[in-house]
Coordinates of C-alpha atoms in Angstrom, one line a residue:
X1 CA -22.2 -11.6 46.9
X2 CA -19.0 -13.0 45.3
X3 CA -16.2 -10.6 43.5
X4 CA -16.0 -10.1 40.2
X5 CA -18.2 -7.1 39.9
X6 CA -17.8 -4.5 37.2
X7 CA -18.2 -0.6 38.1
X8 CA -20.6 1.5 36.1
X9 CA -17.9 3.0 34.0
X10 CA -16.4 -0.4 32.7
X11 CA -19.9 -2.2 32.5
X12 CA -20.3 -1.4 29.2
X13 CA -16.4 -3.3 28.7
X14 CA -18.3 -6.7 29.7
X15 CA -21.2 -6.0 27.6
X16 CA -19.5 -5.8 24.3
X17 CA -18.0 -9.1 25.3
X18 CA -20.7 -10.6 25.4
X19 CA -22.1 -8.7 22.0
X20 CA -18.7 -9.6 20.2
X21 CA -18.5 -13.3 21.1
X22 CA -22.0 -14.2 21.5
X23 CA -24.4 -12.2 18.9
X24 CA -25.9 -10.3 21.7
X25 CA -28.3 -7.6 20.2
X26 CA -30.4 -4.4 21.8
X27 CA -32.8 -3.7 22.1
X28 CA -32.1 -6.1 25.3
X29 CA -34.5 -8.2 26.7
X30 CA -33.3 -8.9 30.7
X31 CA -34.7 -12.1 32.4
X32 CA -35.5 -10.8 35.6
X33 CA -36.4 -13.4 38.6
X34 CA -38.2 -12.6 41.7
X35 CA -35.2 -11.7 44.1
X36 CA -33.9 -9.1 41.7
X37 CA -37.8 -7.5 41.3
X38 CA -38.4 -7.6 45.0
X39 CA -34.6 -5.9 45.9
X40 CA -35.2 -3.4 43.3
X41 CA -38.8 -2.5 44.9
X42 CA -36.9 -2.4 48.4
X43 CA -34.1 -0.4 47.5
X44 CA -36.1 2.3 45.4
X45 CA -34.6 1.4 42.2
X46 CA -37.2 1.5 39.5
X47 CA -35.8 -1.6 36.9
X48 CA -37.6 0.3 33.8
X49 CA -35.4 3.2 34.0
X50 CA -32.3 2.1 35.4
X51 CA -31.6 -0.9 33.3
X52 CA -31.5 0.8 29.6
X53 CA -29.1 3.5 31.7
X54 CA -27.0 0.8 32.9
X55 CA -27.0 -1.0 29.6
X56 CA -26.8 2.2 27.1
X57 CA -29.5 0.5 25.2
X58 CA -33.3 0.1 25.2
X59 CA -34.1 -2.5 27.5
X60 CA -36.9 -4.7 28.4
X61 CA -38.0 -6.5 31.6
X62 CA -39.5 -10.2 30.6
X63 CA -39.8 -13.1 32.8
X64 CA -41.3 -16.7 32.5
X65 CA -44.6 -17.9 33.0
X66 CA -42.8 -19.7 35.7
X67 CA -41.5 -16.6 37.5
X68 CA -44.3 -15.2 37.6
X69 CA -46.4 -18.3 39.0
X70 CA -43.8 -18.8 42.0
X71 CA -44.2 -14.8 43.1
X72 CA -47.7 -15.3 43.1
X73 CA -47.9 -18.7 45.0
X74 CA -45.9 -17.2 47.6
X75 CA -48.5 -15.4 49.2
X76 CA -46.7 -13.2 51.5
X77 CA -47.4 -9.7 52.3
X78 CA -43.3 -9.2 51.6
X79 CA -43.2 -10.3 47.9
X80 CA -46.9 -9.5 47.2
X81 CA -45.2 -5.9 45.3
X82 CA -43.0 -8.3 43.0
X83 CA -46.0 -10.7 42.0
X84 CA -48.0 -7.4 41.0
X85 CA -45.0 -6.5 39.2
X86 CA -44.4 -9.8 37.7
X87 CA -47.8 -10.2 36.5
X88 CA -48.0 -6.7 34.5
X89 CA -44.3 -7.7 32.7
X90 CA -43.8 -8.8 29.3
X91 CA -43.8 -13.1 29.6
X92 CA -41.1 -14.8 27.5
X93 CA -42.4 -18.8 26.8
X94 CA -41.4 -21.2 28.9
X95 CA -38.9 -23.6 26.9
X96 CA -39.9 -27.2 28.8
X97 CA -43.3 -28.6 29.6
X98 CA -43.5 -29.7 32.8
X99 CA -43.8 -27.1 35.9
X100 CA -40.3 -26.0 37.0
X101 CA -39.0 -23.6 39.8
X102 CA -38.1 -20.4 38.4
X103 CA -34.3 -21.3 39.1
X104 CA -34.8 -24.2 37.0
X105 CA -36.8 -22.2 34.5
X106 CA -34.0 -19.6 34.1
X107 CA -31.2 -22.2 33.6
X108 CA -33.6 -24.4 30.9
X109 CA -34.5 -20.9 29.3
X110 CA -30.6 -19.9 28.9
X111 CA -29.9 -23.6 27.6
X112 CA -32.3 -23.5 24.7
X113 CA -32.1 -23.9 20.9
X114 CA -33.8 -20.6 20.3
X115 CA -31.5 -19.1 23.2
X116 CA -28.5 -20.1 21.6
X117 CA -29.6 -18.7 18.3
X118 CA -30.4 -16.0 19.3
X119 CA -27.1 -15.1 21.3
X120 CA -26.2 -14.0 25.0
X121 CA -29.0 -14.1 27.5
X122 CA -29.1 -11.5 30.4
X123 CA -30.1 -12.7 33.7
X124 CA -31.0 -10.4 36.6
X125 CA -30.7 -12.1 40.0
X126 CA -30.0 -11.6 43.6
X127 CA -30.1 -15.4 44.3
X128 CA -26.6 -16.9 45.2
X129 CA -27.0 -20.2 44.0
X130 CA -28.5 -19.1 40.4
X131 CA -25.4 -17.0 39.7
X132 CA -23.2 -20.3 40.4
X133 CA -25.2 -21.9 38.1
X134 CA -25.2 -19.3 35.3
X135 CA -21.7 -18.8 35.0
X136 CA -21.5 -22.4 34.0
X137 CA -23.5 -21.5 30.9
X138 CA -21.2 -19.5 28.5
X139 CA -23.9 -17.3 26.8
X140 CA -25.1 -16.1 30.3
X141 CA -24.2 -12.4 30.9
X142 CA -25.3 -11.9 35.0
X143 CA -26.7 -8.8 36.2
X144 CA -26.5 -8.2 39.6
X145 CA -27.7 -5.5 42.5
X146 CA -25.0 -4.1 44.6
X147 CA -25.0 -1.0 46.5
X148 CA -28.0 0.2 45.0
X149 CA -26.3 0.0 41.9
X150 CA -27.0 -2.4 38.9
X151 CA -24.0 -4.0 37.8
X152 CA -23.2 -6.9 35.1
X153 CA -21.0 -9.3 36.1
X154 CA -17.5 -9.7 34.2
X155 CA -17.2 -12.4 31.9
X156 CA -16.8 -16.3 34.1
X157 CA -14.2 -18.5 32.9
X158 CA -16.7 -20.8 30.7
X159 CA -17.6 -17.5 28.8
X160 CA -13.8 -16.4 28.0
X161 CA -12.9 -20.5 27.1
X162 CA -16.0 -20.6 24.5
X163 CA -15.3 -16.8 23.3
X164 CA -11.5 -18.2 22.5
X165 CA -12.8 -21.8 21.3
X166 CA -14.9 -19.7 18.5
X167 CA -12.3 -17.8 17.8
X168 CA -10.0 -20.7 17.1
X169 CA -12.6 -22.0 14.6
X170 CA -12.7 -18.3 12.8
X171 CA -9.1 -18.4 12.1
X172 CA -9.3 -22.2 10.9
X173 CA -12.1 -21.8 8.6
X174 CA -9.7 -18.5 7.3
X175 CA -7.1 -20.5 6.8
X176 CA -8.7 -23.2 4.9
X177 CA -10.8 -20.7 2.5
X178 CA -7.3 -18.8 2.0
X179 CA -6.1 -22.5 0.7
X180 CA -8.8 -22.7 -1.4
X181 CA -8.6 -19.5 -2.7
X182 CA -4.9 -19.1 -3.5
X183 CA -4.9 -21.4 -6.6
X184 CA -7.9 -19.5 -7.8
X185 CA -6.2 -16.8 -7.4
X186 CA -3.2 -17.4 -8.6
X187 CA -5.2 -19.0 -12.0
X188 CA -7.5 -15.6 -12.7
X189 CA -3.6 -14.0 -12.2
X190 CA -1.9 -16.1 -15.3
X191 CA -5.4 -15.5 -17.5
X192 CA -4.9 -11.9 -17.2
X193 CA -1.9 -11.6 -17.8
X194 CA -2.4 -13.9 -20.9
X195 CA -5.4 -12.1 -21.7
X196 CA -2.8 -8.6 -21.6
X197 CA -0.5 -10.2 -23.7
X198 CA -2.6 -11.1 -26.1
X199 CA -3.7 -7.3 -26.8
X200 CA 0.0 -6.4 -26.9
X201 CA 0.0 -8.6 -29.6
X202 CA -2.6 -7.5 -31.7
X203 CA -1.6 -3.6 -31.2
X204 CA 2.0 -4.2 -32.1
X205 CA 0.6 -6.2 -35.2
X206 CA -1.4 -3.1 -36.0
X207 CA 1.2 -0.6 -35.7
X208 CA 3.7 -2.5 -38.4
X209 CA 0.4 -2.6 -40.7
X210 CA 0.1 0.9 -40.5
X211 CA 3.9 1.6 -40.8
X212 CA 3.9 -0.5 -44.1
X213 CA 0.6 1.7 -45.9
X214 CA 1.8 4.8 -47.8
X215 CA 0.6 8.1 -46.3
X216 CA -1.7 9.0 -48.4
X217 CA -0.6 12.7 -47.8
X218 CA 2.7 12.2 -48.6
X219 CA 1.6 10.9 -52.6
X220 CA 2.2 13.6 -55.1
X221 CA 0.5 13.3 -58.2
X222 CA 3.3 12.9 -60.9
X223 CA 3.2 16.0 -62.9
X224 CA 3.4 15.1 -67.1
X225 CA 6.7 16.9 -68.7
X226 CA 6.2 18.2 -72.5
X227 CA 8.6 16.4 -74.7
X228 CA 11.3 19.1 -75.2
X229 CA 12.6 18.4 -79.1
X230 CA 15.7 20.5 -81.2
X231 CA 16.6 20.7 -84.3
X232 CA 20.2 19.5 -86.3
X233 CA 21.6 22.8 -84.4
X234 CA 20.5 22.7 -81.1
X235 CA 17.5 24.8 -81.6
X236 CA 14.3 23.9 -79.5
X237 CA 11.5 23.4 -81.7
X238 CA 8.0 24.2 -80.9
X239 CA 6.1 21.1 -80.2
X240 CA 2.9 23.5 -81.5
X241 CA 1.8 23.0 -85.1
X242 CA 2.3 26.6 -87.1
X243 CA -1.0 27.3 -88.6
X244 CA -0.6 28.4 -92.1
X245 CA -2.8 30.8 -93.6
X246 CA -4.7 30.0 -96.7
X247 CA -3.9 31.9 -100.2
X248 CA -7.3 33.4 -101.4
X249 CA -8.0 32.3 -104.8
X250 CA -8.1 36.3 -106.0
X251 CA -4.4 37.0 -105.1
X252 CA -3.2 33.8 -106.6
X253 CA -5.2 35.2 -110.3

């Protein structure tokens, strides 16, 4: 096996490359081929368990149709475990028509429309010539078997120049929104501050109204003075008619 594998403690490191750059989601479903099922059956290492360990997530095992067909037109006493296995695994569909070899199948799987869609594909393999051809494919995250361990390969060059490349267009499509948006901005800015100055306005027009009005509890009512009135010497003289009384008739006779 080539270098460029990742220890169990900084797997997780190349996995949330792949999550952050390429929509990859858990719960994982790993494309396993038949080297990596038959290793795993050799070496003890029971695929079901030890991949959602290695992964930190709830992992499945699918392969293809075509996978499964080549393990079982093997025929051979040797990889007669990994068809068994194969055969009981969750199938993914085929993306192509025609009959491939599960190499084939793998890279055409990785390649598709819905694969792409959907985000990073992981691959376990123990085949040489597969891995070469996976790290060509960006979206490829490669899980390999290496001293009875299950490790995920870091990130090939293709994978870091597409992660960069789609970063690029994030900040360009930034930059052009924040082009757009500053006039609009700077447009709902003026209106409120004409809006604000309008209701200065209006408040400052109210208060001189209500300066203007007479408080209505400062308003005395005018209190009516009588007419003070004196005589030739200065004497006040009663404003009050005497009443006079009447003679009787008997004391006049």
């Amino acid at each position: 096996m080539g270098g460029g594998r990742k220890s169990s403690k900084t797997l997780r490191k190349s996995l949330k490359f792949y999550r952050v750059h390429f929509g990859l989601i858990s719960p994982f479903k790993v494309v396993c081929d038949g080297t990596m099922i038959h290793h795993a059956l050799q070496n003890q290492i029971f695929l079901k368990d030890e991949l959602p360990k290695s992964l930190g997530s709830v992992s499945k095992i699918v392969v293809t149709h075509c996978i499964a067909a080549e393990l079982h037109g093997l025929d051979s006493p040797i990889t007669k475990p990994a068809a068994r296995f194969a055969k009981r695994a969750e199938k993914v569909e085929c993306t192509h028509e025609s009959k491939l070899s599960a190499e084939d199948c793998i890279l055409h799987f990785v390649q598709s429309k819905g694969a792409q869609s959907r985000g990073g594909v992981l691959v376990a393999t123990h085949d040489e010539q597969l891995i070469l051809q996976l790290k060509k494919l960006p979206n490829a995250a490669i899980i390999v078997l290496e001293n009875g361990k299950l490790e995920l390969l870091e990130p090939s060059s293709s994978a870091r120049d597409e992660a960069e490349r789609r970063e690029k267009v994030k900040l360009s499509v930034s930059e052009q929104e924040q082009k757009v948006l500053k006039p609009l901005l700077e447009d709902a800015a003026a209106e409120l501050r004409k809006q604000k100055g309008e209701e200065m306005k209006k408040r400052r027009k109210e208060m001189k109204k209500k300066a203007k009005g007479p408080n209505p509890l400062s308003v005395k009512k005018k209190v009516k003075h009588s007419e003070v009135k004196v005589d030739e010497h200065g004497i006040e003289k009663s404003s009050k008619r005497k009443r006079h009384k009447k003679k009787s008739r008997s004391s006049s006779s």
